[in-house]
Coordinates of C-alpha atoms in Angstrom, one line a residue:
M205 CA -2.1 -13.6 15.0
S206 CA 1.3 -14.9 14.1
T207 CA 0.2 -15.7 10.5
N208 CA -0.9 -12.1 10.0
Q209 CA 1.9 -10.3 11.9
A210 CA 3.6 -9.5 8.6
S211 CA 0.6 -7.5 7.5
F212 CA -0.6 -6.0 10.8
P213 CA 1.0 -5.0 14.1
I214 CA 0.4 -7.4 17.0
A215 CA -1.0 -4.5 19.1
A216 CA -3.6 -3.6 16.5
M217 CA -4.7 -7.3 16.2
A218 CA -4.8 -7.7 19.9
R219 CA -7.0 -4.6 20.3
V220 CA -9.4 -5.8 17.6
L221 CA -9.6 -9.3 19.1
G222 CA -10.1 -7.9 22.6
V223 CA -7.0 -9.4 24.2
S224 CA -3.9 -7.8 25.6
S225 CA -0.7 -8.0 23.6
A226 CA 1.1 -9.1 26.8
G227 CA -1.4 -11.9 27.2
Y228 CA -0.8 -13.0 23.6
Y229 CA 3.0 -13.1 24.1
A230 CA 2.5 -15.0 27.4
W231 CA 0.3 -17.5 25.7
R232 CA 2.7 -17.9 22.8
D233 CA 5.7 -18.6 25.0
R234 CA 3.9 -20.8 27.5
P235 CA 4.7 -24.5 27.3
P236 CA 1.8 -26.9 26.7
S237 CA -0.2 -27.8 29.8
T238 CA 0.1 -31.2 31.5
H239 CA -3.3 -32.2 30.2
A240 CA -2.3 -31.3 26.6
Q241 CA 0.9 -33.3 27.0
V242 CA -1.1 -36.4 28.3
D243 CA -3.5 -35.9 25.4
A244 CA -0.6 -35.9 22.9
A245 CA 0.8 -39.1 24.4
L246 CA -2.7 -40.7 24.5
L247 CA -3.3 -39.7 20.9
T248 CA -0.2 -41.6 19.7
R249 CA -1.5 -44.7 21.6
V250 CA -5.0 -44.2 20.0
R251 CA -3.4 -43.9 16.5
T252 CA -1.5 -47.1 17.1
I253 CA -4.6 -49.0 18.2
H254 CA -6.6 -47.6 15.3
A255 CA -3.9 -48.5 12.8
T256 CA -3.5 -52.0 14.3
S257 CA -7.2 -52.6 13.8
R258 CA -6.9 -51.7 10.1
H259 CA -8.8 -48.5 10.8
L260 CA -11.9 -50.5 11.9
Y261 CA -12.1 -49.5 15.5
G262 CA -14.1 -46.4 16.6
A263 CA -14.0 -44.7 19.9
P264 CA -15.8 -47.4 21.9
R265 CA -13.5 -50.2 20.8
V266 CA -10.4 -48.1 21.2
H267 CA -11.6 -47.2 24.7
A268 CA -12.2 -50.9 25.4
Q269 CA -8.7 -51.8 24.2
L270 CA -7.1 -49.1 26.4
R271 CA -9.1 -50.5 29.3
A272 CA -7.8 -54.0 28.6
D273 CA -4.3 -52.6 28.5
G274 CA -4.8 -51.1 31.9
Q275 CA -5.2 -47.5 30.9
R276 CA -8.2 -45.7 32.3
H277 CA -9.5 -42.8 30.3
G278 CA -13.0 -41.6 29.5
R279 CA -14.7 -42.7 26.3
N280 CA -15.6 -39.1 25.5
R281 CA -12.0 -38.1 25.8
I282 CA -11.0 -40.8 23.4
A283 CA -13.8 -39.7 21.0
R284 CA -12.7 -36.1 21.2
L285 CA -9.1 -37.0 20.4
M286 CA -10.1 -39.2 17.5
R287 CA -12.5 -36.6 16.1
A288 CA -9.8 -33.9 16.3
A289 CA -7.3 -36.2 14.6
G290 CA -9.8 -37.3 11.9
L291 CA -9.8 -40.9 12.9
I292 CA -13.1 -42.7 12.3
G293 CA -14.1 -46.3 12.6
A294 CA -15.7 -48.4 9.9
C295 CA -19.4 -48.3 10.0
H296 CA -21.0 -51.6 8.9
R297 CA -24.5 -50.6 9.6
G298 CA -25.9 -50.0 6.2
N299 CA -29.5 -50.0 5.1
G300 CA -30.1 -53.4 3.5
P301 CA -31.4 -53.7 -0.1
T302 CA -34.9 -52.6 -0.8
T303 CA -36.7 -55.7 -1.9
T304 CA -40.2 -54.4 -2.3
R305 CA -41.0 -51.5 -4.5
R306 CA -44.5 -50.0 -4.6
D307 CA -46.2 -49.9 -8.0
Q308 CA -46.9 -46.2 -8.5
D309 CA -49.8 -46.9 -10.9
A310 CA -51.6 -49.5 -8.7
R311 CA -54.7 -48.6 -6.8
P312 CA -54.1 -48.5 -3.0
A313 CA -55.7 -51.2 -0.9
P314 CA -58.9 -50.3 0.8
D315 CA -58.8 -49.7 4.6

């Protein structure tokens, strides 16, 4: 709403979106929740671990590193933070080379 307030009044946007304008202003001026603050601090730690691992570690390994450091957080929380920040681990699981190729002109073997 704040990006469009130059074009439209807040009251009209609030009416269209189905929220009260007082609720919008209360939400805008409210400080971040404790959970959001802890998430922000945890994300900086996750970014540090991810960068230290040369961007190899995904959520399970970052979670294991945090556990080794004595911090207890859920793996899904770590995965959510990494996904929101665009951090991904290196995936070394590739399909190996195809060594056998079927001859398209050959007659199939009998059953």
